[in-house]
mmCIF file of C-alpha atoms in Angstrom:
data_model
loop_
_atom_site.group_PDB
_atom_site.id
_atom_site.type_symbol
_atom_site.label_atom_id
_atom_site.label_comp_id
_atom_site.label_asym_id
_atom_site.label_seq_id
_atom_site.Cartn_x
_atom_site.Cartn_y
_atom_site.Cartn_z
ATOM 1 C CA UNK A 1 -61.829 -23.511 -163.961
ATOM 2 C CA UNK A 2 -65.046 -22.653 -165.792
ATOM 3 C CA UNK A 3 -67.978 -24.898 -166.674
ATOM 4 C CA UNK A 4 -66.628 -25.243 -170.199
ATOM 5 C CA UNK A 5 -63.093 -26.080 -169.048
ATOM 6 C CA UNK A 6 -64.344 -28.855 -166.793
ATOM 7 C CA UNK A 7 -66.813 -30.105 -169.408
ATOM 8 C CA UNK A 8 -64.023 -30.495 -171.969
ATOM 9 C CA UNK A 9 -61.722 -32.307 -169.535
ATOM 10 C CA UNK A 10 -64.567 -34.614 -168.582
ATOM 11 C CA UNK A 11 -65.139 -35.477 -172.249
ATOM 12 C CA UNK A 12 -61.444 -36.277 -172.676
ATOM 13 C CA UNK A 13 -61.160 -38.680 -169.748
ATOM 14 C CA UNK A 14 -64.535 -40.113 -168.721
ATOM 15 C CA UNK A 15 -66.397 -42.852 -170.570
ATOM 16 C CA UNK A 16 -69.197 -41.270 -172.650
ATOM 17 C CA UNK A 17 -71.986 -43.021 -170.741
ATOM 18 C CA UNK A 18 -73.750 -39.824 -169.648
ATOM 19 C CA UNK A 19 -75.241 -37.200 -171.944
ATOM 20 C CA UNK A 20 -74.089 -34.457 -169.589
ATOM 21 C CA UNK A 21 -75.094 -30.817 -169.616
ATOM 22 C CA UNK A 22 -72.051 -28.503 -169.955
ATOM 23 C CA UNK A 23 -72.325 -27.569 -166.278
ATOM 24 C CA UNK A 24 -70.035 -28.375 -163.352
ATOM 25 C CA UNK A 25 -71.471 -27.912 -159.881
ATOM 26 C CA UNK A 26 -69.009 -27.047 -157.140
ATOM 27 C CA UNK A 27 -71.177 -26.184 -154.124
ATOM 28 C CA UNK A 28 -74.555 -27.111 -152.670
ATOM 29 C CA UNK A 29 -76.602 -25.961 -149.708
ATOM 30 C CA UNK A 30 -80.163 -27.038 -149.016
ATOM 31 C CA UNK A 31 -82.053 -26.865 -152.312
ATOM 32 C CA UNK A 32 -79.503 -24.590 -153.986
ATOM 33 C CA UNK A 33 -76.527 -25.434 -156.209
ATOM 34 C CA UNK A 34 -73.752 -23.246 -157.630
ATOM 35 C CA UNK A 35 -71.846 -23.986 -160.822
ATOM 36 C CA UNK A 36 -68.188 -23.306 -161.614
ATOM 37 C CA UNK A 37 -69.139 -19.965 -163.191
ATOM 38 C CA UNK A 38 -70.859 -18.841 -159.995
ATOM 39 C CA UNK A 39 -74.462 -19.171 -161.198
ATOM 40 C CA UNK A 40 -77.023 -20.263 -158.593
ATOM 41 C CA UNK A 41 -79.741 -22.873 -159.235
ATOM 42 C CA UNK A 42 -82.809 -24.259 -157.479
ATOM 43 C CA UNK A 43 -82.512 -28.040 -157.441
ATOM 44 C CA UNK A 44 -85.744 -29.982 -158.025
ATOM 45 C CA UNK A 45 -83.904 -33.189 -158.942
ATOM 46 C CA UNK A 46 -81.881 -33.707 -155.733
ATOM 47 C CA UNK A 47 -79.367 -35.966 -157.453
ATOM 48 C CA UNK A 48 -82.356 -38.028 -158.699
ATOM 49 C CA UNK A 49 -84.128 -38.405 -155.342
ATOM 50 C CA UNK A 50 -80.891 -38.733 -153.362
ATOM 51 C CA UNK A 51 -80.512 -35.516 -151.378
ATOM 52 C CA UNK A 52 -83.745 -35.950 -149.421
ATOM 53 C CA UNK A 53 -82.550 -33.656 -146.614
ATOM 54 C CA UNK A 54 -80.964 -31.195 -149.040
ATOM 55 C CA UNK A 55 -77.362 -30.644 -150.005
ATOM 56 C CA UNK A 56 -74.833 -30.646 -147.162
ATOM 57 C CA UNK A 57 -77.325 -30.777 -144.297
ATOM 58 C CA UNK A 58 -75.432 -29.687 -141.141
ATOM 59 C CA UNK A 59 -76.313 -32.831 -139.155
ATOM 60 C CA UNK A 60 -75.199 -35.117 -141.986
ATOM 61 C CA UNK A 61 -72.002 -33.122 -142.578
ATOM 62 C CA UNK A 62 -71.170 -33.244 -138.866
ATOM 63 C CA UNK A 63 -71.736 -37.008 -138.731
ATOM 64 C CA UNK A 64 -69.488 -37.570 -141.757
ATOM 65 C CA UNK A 65 -66.737 -35.310 -140.416
ATOM 66 C CA UNK A 66 -66.800 -36.975 -137.004
ATOM 67 C CA UNK A 67 -66.793 -40.492 -138.421
ATOM 68 C CA UNK A 68 -64.043 -39.695 -140.933
ATOM 69 C CA UNK A 69 -61.776 -38.675 -138.067
ATOM 70 C CA UNK A 70 -62.495 -41.889 -136.138
ATOM 71 C CA UNK A 71 -62.888 -44.829 -138.534
ATOM 72 C CA UNK A 72 -63.928 -45.024 -142.177
ATOM 73 C CA UNK A 73 -63.676 -48.695 -143.085
ATOM 74 C CA UNK A 74 -63.292 -52.104 -141.534
ATOM 75 C CA UNK A 75 -63.894 -55.521 -143.005
ATOM 76 C CA UNK A 76 -67.302 -57.070 -142.551
ATOM 77 C CA UNK A 77 -65.446 -59.837 -140.718
ATOM 78 C CA UNK A 78 -65.976 -57.549 -137.728
ATOM 79 C CA UNK A 79 -68.900 -55.754 -136.081
ATOM 80 C CA UNK A 80 -69.333 -52.028 -136.762
ATOM 81 C CA UNK A 81 -71.262 -49.964 -134.165
ATOM 82 C CA UNK A 82 -72.565 -47.708 -136.938
ATOM 83 C CA UNK A 83 -73.793 -50.699 -138.938
ATOM 84 C CA UNK A 84 -75.526 -52.082 -135.846
ATOM 85 C CA UNK A 85 -77.256 -48.754 -135.160
ATOM 86 C CA UNK A 86 -78.345 -48.287 -138.775
ATOM 87 C CA UNK A 87 -79.695 -51.828 -139.014
ATOM 88 C CA UNK A 88 -81.743 -51.269 -135.852
ATOM 89 C CA UNK A 89 -83.175 -48.058 -137.296
ATOM 90 C CA UNK A 90 -84.099 -49.691 -140.604
ATOM 91 C CA UNK A 91 -85.790 -52.637 -138.897
ATOM 92 C CA UNK A 92 -87.745 -50.230 -136.697
ATOM 93 C CA UNK A 93 -89.080 -47.997 -139.478
ATOM 94 C CA UNK A 94 -89.679 -50.766 -142.042
ATOM 95 C CA UNK A 95 -91.348 -53.512 -140.022
ATOM 96 C CA UNK A 96 -89.013 -56.060 -141.621
ATOM 97 C CA UNK A 97 -86.606 -58.253 -139.653
ATOM 98 C CA UNK A 98 -83.150 -58.382 -141.233
ATOM 99 C CA UNK A 99 -80.839 -55.981 -143.065
ATOM 100 C CA UNK A 100 -77.943 -56.292 -145.504
ATOM 101 C CA UNK A 101 -76.101 -53.068 -146.369
ATOM 102 C CA UNK A 102 -74.729 -52.407 -149.842
ATOM 103 C CA UNK A 103 -73.149 -49.599 -151.866
ATOM 104 C CA UNK A 104 -75.869 -48.832 -154.410
ATOM 105 C CA UNK A 105 -79.355 -49.466 -155.679
ATOM 106 C CA UNK A 106 -78.403 -51.958 -158.364
ATOM 107 C CA UNK A 107 -76.354 -53.915 -155.834
ATOM 108 C CA UNK A 108 -79.343 -53.948 -153.489
ATOM 109 C CA UNK A 109 -81.609 -55.353 -156.206
ATOM 110 C CA UNK A 110 -78.996 -57.938 -157.201
ATOM 111 C CA UNK A 111 -78.801 -59.055 -153.579
ATOM 112 C CA UNK A 112 -82.569 -59.144 -153.193
ATOM 113 C CA UNK A 113 -83.006 -61.335 -156.259
ATOM 114 C CA UNK A 114 -80.112 -63.538 -155.208
ATOM 115 C CA UNK A 115 -81.560 -64.313 -151.772
ATOM 116 C CA UNK A 116 -85.001 -64.783 -153.341
ATOM 117 C CA UNK A 117 -83.527 -67.491 -155.545
ATOM 118 C CA UNK A 118 -81.743 -69.018 -152.570
ATOM 119 C CA UNK A 119 -85.044 -69.177 -150.675
ATOM 120 C CA UNK A 120 -86.846 -70.646 -153.681
ATOM 121 C CA UNK A 121 -84.252 -73.352 -154.278
ATOM 122 C CA UNK A 122 -84.354 -74.389 -150.624
ATOM 123 C CA UNK A 123 -88.122 -74.720 -150.944
ATOM 124 C CA UNK A 124 -88.109 -76.775 -154.131
ATOM 125 C CA UNK A 125 -88.884 -73.978 -156.598
ATOM 126 C CA UNK A 126 -87.010 -72.620 -159.598
ATOM 127 C CA UNK A 127 -85.433 -69.194 -159.772
ATOM 128 C CA UNK A 128 -87.592 -67.218 -162.202
ATOM 129 C CA UNK A 129 -88.128 -63.527 -161.470
ATOM 130 C CA UNK A 130 -91.204 -61.629 -162.714
ATOM 131 C CA UNK A 131 -90.891 -57.849 -163.070
ATOM 132 C CA UNK A 132 -93.077 -55.096 -164.477
ATOM 133 C CA UNK A 133 -92.985 -53.525 -167.920
ATOM 134 C CA UNK A 134 -91.425 -50.034 -167.926
ATOM 135 C CA UNK A 135 -89.723 -50.765 -164.620
ATOM 136 C CA UNK A 136 -86.178 -49.771 -163.752
ATOM 137 C CA UNK A 137 -84.079 -51.642 -161.203
ATOM 138 C CA UNK A 138 -80.511 -50.797 -162.239
ATOM 139 C CA UNK A 139 -77.914 -51.178 -164.983
ATOM 140 C CA UNK A 140 -76.033 -54.353 -164.120
ATOM 141 C CA UNK A 141 -76.652 -57.330 -166.398
ATOM 142 C CA UNK A 142 -79.137 -58.968 -164.031
ATOM 143 C CA UNK A 143 -81.006 -55.755 -163.254
ATOM 144 C CA UNK A 144 -81.398 -54.758 -166.906
ATOM 145 C CA UNK A 145 -82.878 -58.222 -167.442
ATOM 146 C CA UNK A 146 -85.776 -57.094 -165.234
ATOM 147 C CA UNK A 147 -86.447 -53.867 -167.095
ATOM 148 C CA UNK A 148 -86.907 -52.019 -170.326
ATOM 149 C CA UNK A 149 -85.694 -53.443 -173.628
ATOM 150 C CA UNK A 150 -83.923 -50.204 -174.572
ATOM 151 C CA UNK A 151 -81.409 -50.797 -171.758
ATOM 152 C CA UNK A 152 -80.756 -54.375 -172.935
ATOM 153 C CA UNK A 153 -79.853 -53.705 -176.569
ATOM 154 C CA UNK A 154 -76.196 -54.315 -177.313
ATOM 155 C CA UNK A 155 -75.565 -56.237 -174.093
ATOM 156 C CA UNK A 156 -76.844 -59.657 -175.117
ATOM 157 C CA UNK A 157 -76.943 -62.384 -174.027
ATOM 158 C CA UNK A 158 -79.121 -61.129 -171.191
ATOM 159 C CA UNK A 159 -79.265 -63.414 -168.115
ATOM 160 C CA UNK A 160 -82.119 -65.914 -168.321
ATOM 161 C CA UNK A 161 -84.937 -66.507 -165.878
ATOM 162 C CA UNK A 162 -86.589 -63.089 -166.135
ATOM 163 C CA UNK A 163 -89.943 -62.064 -167.593
ATOM 164 C CA UNK A 164 -92.027 -58.883 -167.609
ATOM 165 C CA UNK A 165 -95.764 -58.306 -167.264
ATOM 166 C CA UNK A 166 -97.862 -55.116 -167.475
ATOM 167 C CA UNK A 167 -97.842 -52.918 -164.351
ATOM 168 C CA UNK A 168 -101.046 -52.915 -162.272
ATOM 169 C CA UNK A 169 -102.346 -56.045 -164.052
ATOM 170 C CA UNK A 170 -102.941 -58.805 -161.499
ATOM 171 C CA UNK A 171 -104.224 -61.337 -164.022
ATOM 172 C CA UNK A 172 -101.005 -60.988 -166.014
ATOM 173 C CA UNK A 173 -98.928 -61.837 -162.938
ATOM 174 C CA UNK A 174 -101.207 -64.755 -162.114
ATOM 175 C CA UNK A 175 -100.766 -66.138 -165.626
ATOM 176 C CA UNK A 176 -96.981 -65.730 -165.473
ATOM 177 C CA UNK A 177 -96.446 -67.505 -162.132
ATOM 178 C CA UNK A 178 -95.560 -71.191 -162.243
ATOM 179 C CA UNK A 179 -93.785 -73.713 -160.010
ATOM 180 C CA UNK A 180 -90.402 -72.293 -160.992
ATOM 181 C CA UNK A 181 -91.201 -68.684 -160.057
ATOM 182 C CA UNK A 182 -89.091 -67.403 -157.161
ATOM 183 C CA UNK A 183 -90.244 -63.804 -156.849
ATOM 184 C CA UNK A 184 -92.179 -60.856 -158.206
ATOM 185 C CA UNK A 185 -90.404 -57.486 -158.076
ATOM 186 C CA UNK A 186 -91.930 -54.043 -158.552
ATOM 187 C CA UNK A 187 -91.594 -50.384 -157.628
ATOM 188 C CA UNK A 188 -94.560 -49.122 -155.553
ATOM 189 C CA UNK A 189 -94.105 -45.939 -157.573
ATOM 190 C CA UNK A 190 -92.453 -46.455 -160.944
ATOM 191 C CA UNK A 191 -89.785 -43.773 -161.292
ATOM 192 C CA UNK A 192 -88.066 -44.037 -164.674
ATOM 193 C CA UNK A 193 -91.313 -45.472 -166.021
ATOM 194 C CA UNK A 194 -93.043 -42.120 -165.570
ATOM 195 C CA UNK A 195 -93.785 -41.590 -161.847
ATOM 196 C CA UNK A 196 -96.719 -44.018 -161.761
ATOM 197 C CA UNK A 197 -98.030 -45.140 -158.351
ATOM 198 C CA UNK A 198 -99.216 -48.699 -157.934
ATOM 199 C CA UNK A 199 -102.949 -49.295 -157.443
ATOM 200 C CA UNK A 200 -103.871 -50.329 -153.889
ATOM 201 C CA UNK A 201 -106.194 -53.157 -154.944
ATOM 202 C CA UNK A 202 -103.507 -54.516 -157.264
ATOM 203 C CA UNK A 203 -100.861 -54.503 -154.535
ATOM 204 C CA UNK A 204 -103.208 -56.169 -152.053
ATOM 205 C CA UNK A 205 -104.091 -58.789 -154.655
ATOM 206 C CA UNK A 206 -100.436 -59.335 -155.456
ATOM 207 C CA UNK A 207 -99.614 -59.941 -151.791
ATOM 208 C CA UNK A 208 -102.445 -62.491 -151.557
ATOM 209 C CA UNK A 209 -101.361 -64.187 -154.791
ATOM 210 C CA UNK A 210 -97.753 -64.492 -153.629
ATOM 211 C CA UNK A 211 -98.870 -65.920 -150.284
ATOM 212 C CA UNK A 212 -101.031 -68.521 -152.023
ATOM 213 C CA UNK A 213 -98.325 -69.594 -154.481
ATOM 214 C CA UNK A 214 -95.247 -69.428 -152.237
ATOM 215 C CA UNK A 215 -93.670 -66.726 -154.393
ATOM 216 C CA UNK A 216 -91.721 -63.939 -152.675
ATOM 217 C CA UNK A 217 -92.767 -60.309 -153.126
ATOM 218 C CA UNK A 218 -89.973 -57.747 -153.556
ATOM 219 C CA UNK A 219 -90.537 -53.992 -153.361
ATOM 220 C CA UNK A 220 -87.941 -51.723 -154.935
ATOM 221 C CA UNK A 221 -88.115 -48.572 -152.791
ATOM 222 C CA UNK A 222 -84.799 -47.185 -154.028
ATOM 223 C CA UNK A 223 -86.335 -44.031 -155.486
ATOM 224 C CA UNK A 224 -89.624 -43.844 -153.582
ATOM 225 C CA UNK A 225 -88.335 -44.711 -150.102
ATOM 226 C CA UNK A 226 -86.841 -42.733 -147.182
ATOM 227 C CA UNK A 227 -89.680 -40.219 -146.845
ATOM 228 C CA UNK A 228 -89.886 -39.331 -150.530
ATOM 229 C CA UNK A 229 -93.637 -40.024 -150.871
ATOM 230 C CA UNK A 230 -94.655 -38.588 -147.502
ATOM 231 C CA UNK A 231 -94.188 -41.814 -145.555
ATOM 232 C CA UNK A 232 -91.003 -43.671 -144.700
ATOM 233 C CA UNK A 233 -91.708 -46.026 -147.582
ATOM 234 C CA UNK A 234 -94.232 -45.914 -150.406
ATOM 235 C CA UNK A 235 -95.533 -49.313 -149.281
ATOM 236 C CA UNK A 236 -96.884 -47.627 -146.159
ATOM 237 C CA UNK A 237 -99.519 -45.815 -148.243
ATOM 238 C CA UNK A 238 -101.033 -49.179 -149.162
ATOM 239 C CA UNK A 239 -100.638 -51.225 -145.980
ATOM 240 C CA UNK A 240 -98.894 -54.051 -147.825
ATOM 241 C CA UNK A 241 -95.664 -55.602 -146.558
ATOM 242 C CA UNK A 242 -93.145 -57.245 -148.912
ATOM 243 C CA UNK A 243 -90.917 -60.212 -148.147
ATOM 244 C CA UNK A 244 -87.867 -58.274 -149.365
ATOM 245 C CA UNK A 245 -87.337 -54.538 -149.888
ATOM 246 C CA UNK A 246 -84.493 -52.629 -151.545
ATOM 247 C CA UNK A 247 -83.191 -49.174 -150.636
ATOM 248 C CA UNK A 248 -80.486 -46.729 -151.752
ATOM 249 C CA UNK A 249 -80.599 -43.156 -153.147
ATOM 250 C CA UNK A 250 -82.016 -41.082 -150.254
ATOM 251 C CA UNK A 251 -80.698 -43.434 -147.570
ATOM 252 C CA UNK A 252 -77.265 -41.838 -147.240
ATOM 253 C CA UNK A 253 -78.099 -38.158 -147.568
ATOM 254 C CA UNK A 254 -75.673 -37.983 -150.498
ATOM 255 C CA UNK A 255 -73.249 -40.713 -149.448
ATOM 256 C CA UNK A 256 -73.324 -43.940 -151.506
ATOM 257 C CA UNK A 257 -75.107 -46.613 -149.501
ATOM 258 C CA UNK A 258 -77.903 -49.080 -150.180
ATOM 259 C CA UNK A 259 -79.651 -51.918 -148.410
ATOM 260 C CA UNK A 260 -81.977 -54.828 -148.830
ATOM 261 C CA UNK A 261 -84.223 -55.935 -146.006
ATOM 262 C CA UNK A 262 -86.190 -59.140 -145.575
ATOM 263 C CA UNK A 263 -88.529 -60.906 -143.187
ATOM 264 C CA UNK A 264 -87.438 -63.730 -140.895
ATOM 265 C CA UNK A 265 -88.894 -66.370 -143.230
ATOM 266 C CA UNK A 266 -86.467 -65.356 -145.969
ATOM 267 C CA UNK A 267 -83.582 -64.792 -143.559
ATOM 268 C CA UNK A 268 -83.815 -68.383 -142.326
ATOM 269 C CA UNK A 269 -82.854 -69.600 -145.800
ATOM 270 C CA UNK A 270 -79.577 -67.649 -145.791
ATOM 271 C CA UNK A 271 -76.365 -69.225 -144.539
ATOM 272 C CA UNK A 272 -72.800 -68.104 -143.926
ATOM 273 C CA UNK A 273 -71.104 -67.317 -147.239
ATOM 274 C CA UNK A 274 -74.301 -66.955 -149.287
ATOM 275 C CA UNK A 275 -73.626 -63.262 -149.894
ATOM 276 C CA UNK A 276 -71.059 -60.599 -149.063
ATOM 277 C CA UNK A 277 -69.642 -57.139 -149.694
ATOM 278 C CA UNK A 278 -66.368 -55.327 -149.066
ATOM 279 C CA UNK A 279 -67.529 -51.742 -148.652
ATOM 280 C CA UNK A 280 -71.251 -52.166 -147.980
ATOM 281 C CA UNK A 281 -72.319 -50.607 -144.686
ATOM 282 C CA UNK A 282 -68.873 -49.229 -143.848
ATOM 283 C CA UNK A 283 -68.795 -46.949 -140.760
ATOM 284 C CA UNK A 284 -68.630 -43.726 -142.797
ATOM 285 C CA UNK A 285 -71.598 -44.471 -145.065
ATOM 286 C CA UNK A 286 -73.595 -45.913 -142.164
ATOM 287 C CA UNK A 287 -72.986 -42.810 -140.026
ATOM 288 C CA UNK A 288 -74.269 -40.631 -142.857
ATOM 289 C CA UNK A 289 -77.392 -42.791 -143.226
ATOM 290 C CA UNK A 290 -78.105 -42.676 -139.482
ATOM 291 C CA UNK A 291 -77.857 -38.871 -139.520
ATOM 292 C CA UNK A 292 -80.142 -38.713 -142.560
ATOM 293 C CA UNK A 293 -82.855 -40.874 -140.995
ATOM 294 C CA UNK A 294 -82.635 -38.957 -137.715
ATOM 295 C CA UNK A 295 -82.903 -35.641 -139.578
ATOM 296 C CA UNK A 296 -86.043 -36.794 -141.386
ATOM 297 C CA UNK A 297 -87.594 -37.988 -138.122
ATOM 298 C CA UNK A 298 -86.614 -34.972 -135.988
ATOM 299 C CA UNK A 299 -87.856 -32.465 -138.566
ATOM 300 C CA UNK A 300 -91.012 -34.424 -139.496
ATOM 301 C CA UNK A 301 -89.979 -34.379 -143.142
ATOM 302 C CA UNK A 302 -92.396 -37.160 -144.102
ATOM 303 C CA UNK A 303 -95.258 -34.930 -142.994
ATOM 304 C CA UNK A 304 -93.654 -31.956 -144.692
ATOM 305 C CA UNK A 305 -93.273 -33.882 -147.959
ATOM 306 C CA UNK A 306 -96.991 -34.700 -147.843
ATOM 307 C CA UNK A 307 -98.005 -31.096 -147.191
ATOM 308 C CA UNK A 308 -95.561 -29.520 -149.641
ATOM 309 C CA UNK A 309 -96.412 -32.101 -152.293
ATOM 310 C CA UNK A 310 -100.137 -31.386 -151.949
ATOM 311 C CA UNK A 311 -99.470 -27.647 -152.207
ATOM 312 C CA UNK A 312 -97.284 -28.123 -155.288
ATOM 313 C CA UNK A 313 -99.906 -30.336 -156.934
ATOM 314 C CA UNK A 314 -102.541 -27.674 -156.348
ATOM 315 C CA UNK A 315 -100.363 -24.909 -157.776
ATOM 316 C CA UNK A 316 -99.358 -27.059 -160.724
ATOM 317 C CA UNK A 317 -102.997 -27.833 -161.436
ATOM 318 C CA UNK A 318 -103.576 -24.100 -161.855
ATOM 319 C CA UNK A 319 -100.850 -24.028 -164.511
ATOM 320 C CA UNK A 320 -102.269 -27.144 -166.171
ATOM 321 C CA UNK A 321 -105.592 -25.360 -166.590
ATOM 322 C CA UNK A 322 -103.773 -22.353 -168.023
ATOM 323 C CA UNK A 323 -101.347 -24.026 -170.450
ATOM 324 C CA UNK A 324 -102.262 -26.592 -173.108
ATOM 325 C CA UNK A 325 -98.745 -28.067 -173.049
ATOM 326 C CA UNK A 326 -99.320 -29.375 -169.511
ATOM 327 C CA UNK A 327 -101.652 -32.355 -169.361
ATOM 328 C CA UNK A 328 -101.747 -33.711 -165.786
ATOM 329 C CA UNK A 329 -99.800 -34.273 -162.577
ATOM 330 C CA UNK A 330 -99.443 -37.484 -160.582
ATOM 331 C CA UNK A 331 -97.404 -39.007 -157.803
ATOM 332 C CA UNK A 332 -97.151 -39.125 -154.024
ATOM 333 C CA UNK A 333 -95.579 -36.631 -151.633
ATOM 334 C CA UNK A 334 -92.585 -35.045 -153.310
ATOM 335 C CA UNK A 335 -92.239 -37.689 -155.997
ATOM 336 C CA UNK A 336 -94.247 -36.015 -158.733
ATOM 337 C CA UNK A 337 -94.519 -36.269 -162.497
ATOM 338 C CA UNK A 338 -96.051 -33.644 -164.764
ATOM 339 C CA UNK A 339 -97.298 -35.164 -168.007
ATOM 340 C CA UNK A 340 -96.523 -33.002 -171.033
ATOM 341 C CA UNK A 341 -98.080 -33.129 -174.485
ATOM 342 C CA UNK A 342 -94.631 -33.210 -176.107
ATOM 343 C CA UNK A 343 -91.144 -34.500 -175.195
ATOM 344 C CA UNK A 344 -89.802 -32.930 -172.018
ATOM 345 C CA UNK A 345 -86.125 -32.454 -172.930
ATOM 346 C CA UNK A 346 -86.546 -28.955 -174.463
ATOM 347 C CA UNK A 347 -88.460 -27.748 -171.397
ATOM 348 C CA UNK A 348 -85.804 -29.167 -169.061
ATOM 349 C CA UNK A 349 -83.149 -27.243 -171.004
ATOM 350 C CA UNK A 350 -85.170 -24.026 -170.830
ATOM 351 C CA UNK A 351 -85.666 -24.434 -167.088
ATOM 352 C CA UNK A 352 -81.947 -25.031 -166.637
ATOM 353 C CA UNK A 353 -81.171 -21.798 -168.460
ATOM 354 C CA UNK A 354 -83.477 -20.084 -165.953
ATOM 355 C CA UNK A 355 -81.662 -21.646 -163.008
ATOM 356 C CA UNK A 356 -84.073 -24.526 -162.322
ATOM 357 C CA UNK A 357 -82.847 -28.141 -162.279
ATOM 358 C CA UNK A 358 -85.475 -30.734 -163.197
ATOM 359 C CA UNK A 359 -85.545 -33.874 -165.304
ATOM 360 C CA UNK A 360 -87.603 -35.524 -168.034
ATOM 361 C CA UNK A 361 -88.332 -39.232 -167.821
ATOM 362 C CA UNK A 362 -90.435 -41.600 -169.944
ATOM 363 C CA UNK A 363 -90.057 -39.032 -172.765
ATOM 364 C CA UNK A 364 -92.806 -36.603 -171.739
ATOM 365 C CA UNK A 365 -92.874 -36.632 -167.938
ATOM 366 C CA UNK A 366 -91.317 -33.708 -166.075
ATOM 367 C CA UNK A 367 -90.043 -35.364 -162.893
ATOM 368 C CA UNK A 368 -89.960 -33.321 -159.682
ATOM 369 C CA UNK A 369 -88.119 -34.942 -156.756
ATOM 370 C CA UNK A 370 -86.722 -32.058 -154.677
ATOM 371 C CA UNK A 371 -85.390 -32.205 -151.132
ATOM 372 C CA UNK A 372 -88.131 -32.987 -148.630
ATOM 373 C CA UNK A 373 -87.372 -29.735 -146.802
ATOM 374 C CA UNK A 374 -87.508 -27.478 -149.863
ATOM 375 C CA UNK A 375 -89.281 -24.177 -149.204
ATOM 376 C CA UNK A 376 -92.509 -23.140 -150.882
ATOM 377 C CA UNK A 377 -90.677 -19.942 -151.849
ATOM 378 C CA UNK A 378 -88.209 -21.919 -153.963
ATOM 379 C CA UNK A 379 -91.030 -23.928 -155.502
ATOM 380 C CA UNK A 380 -92.935 -20.729 -156.292
ATOM 381 C CA UNK A 381 -89.893 -19.439 -158.179
ATOM 382 C CA UNK A 382 -89.988 -22.644 -160.238
ATOM 383 C CA UNK A 383 -93.721 -22.258 -160.887
ATOM 384 C CA UNK A 384 -93.263 -18.651 -162.005
ATOM 385 C CA UNK A 385 -90.371 -19.578 -164.314
ATOM 386 C CA UNK A 386 -92.361 -22.458 -165.793
ATOM 387 C CA UNK A 387 -95.310 -20.150 -166.388
ATOM 388 C CA UNK A 388 -93.067 -17.596 -168.116
ATOM 389 C CA UNK A 389 -91.433 -20.230 -170.322
ATOM 390 C CA UNK A 390 -94.771 -21.672 -171.421
ATOM 391 C CA UNK A 391 -96.161 -18.205 -172.174
ATOM 392 C CA UNK A 392 -93.066 -17.324 -174.211
ATOM 393 C CA UNK A 393 -93.130 -20.658 -176.045
ATOM 394 C CA UNK A 394 -96.788 -20.144 -176.949
ATOM 395 C CA UNK A 395 -96.113 -16.626 -178.245
ATOM 396 C CA UNK A 396 -93.158 -17.675 -180.425
ATOM 397 C CA UNK A 397 -94.633 -20.936 -181.729
#
């Protein structure tokens, strides 16, 4: 079947929640994708920061195949060796103490906020959650309550107990905290909000403020974690430890799995029956996550993301100086955003026609979140195509 055939069938049967491109991808390898018509693409989106070790990495594929043949699912009434091994790995690389495995990012955030409220109630506080303006923590009812108003419209009534303050504004958080505040949640690098890193002084001040007031600090590392920014977690750039941290996206190497982690102080407030999941941390997903983490460690992909990201920033800066349409570049490691002077959707479409997959977020930010092991050769092809498009656009405008 062709791209168009599959696109039409998708429109007939699937809920129209995604504004899809008329493309159907059928094969992936490393940083390359192939559509149903046989066209090859360079992928700079990686499933939105999911395929951190590239598509179908041999070690991840082998782990999935082996685990599929042995055991895919058991109830969480029982111990899973893969879940034990993954939990040990996550504790080791995060510096936190306890792990709960989930199926997705939104589920991880829901769980994080739920245990934050449990902790608060046991310590005589209310359950209010403070989040940041322009944040994104998921699309469930509770997670859209933390985020942007555009995702809330038409889904009222929104759950109560949530408020937003400006990002990187410590005084605003201080003013918002009261005796009923349970937690503050933020992304160390805002993703959907425009690839905006947190300021170090702000994060340090926020940690101090939370310690002084008894409020828990939650980091959402769903998009910026698992080596994406050049360290295991974006928090590691700032030397600030949260009470709770959420993960998903890059954790499974393409398999759906998420997690939330917490320190022992929070864990002590949790009792049998306080939370649960049917599929979260099943042997198959856990095996994939173990292989992904091991691949990143064995191939020093955090270091590579730092080096490749610095190189890409430098090359992009050359294009920024050459083309008026490009304004600036920001981000950490291989989580980068190029600020444009106009909406990014037309440029994304032009790049796609040239075989380059990227994404526009926050209207005018070209988001680049490729696999951590992408080659400079593939990135140079992107840079050359971008240069050509901008030259052609300038000539015809």
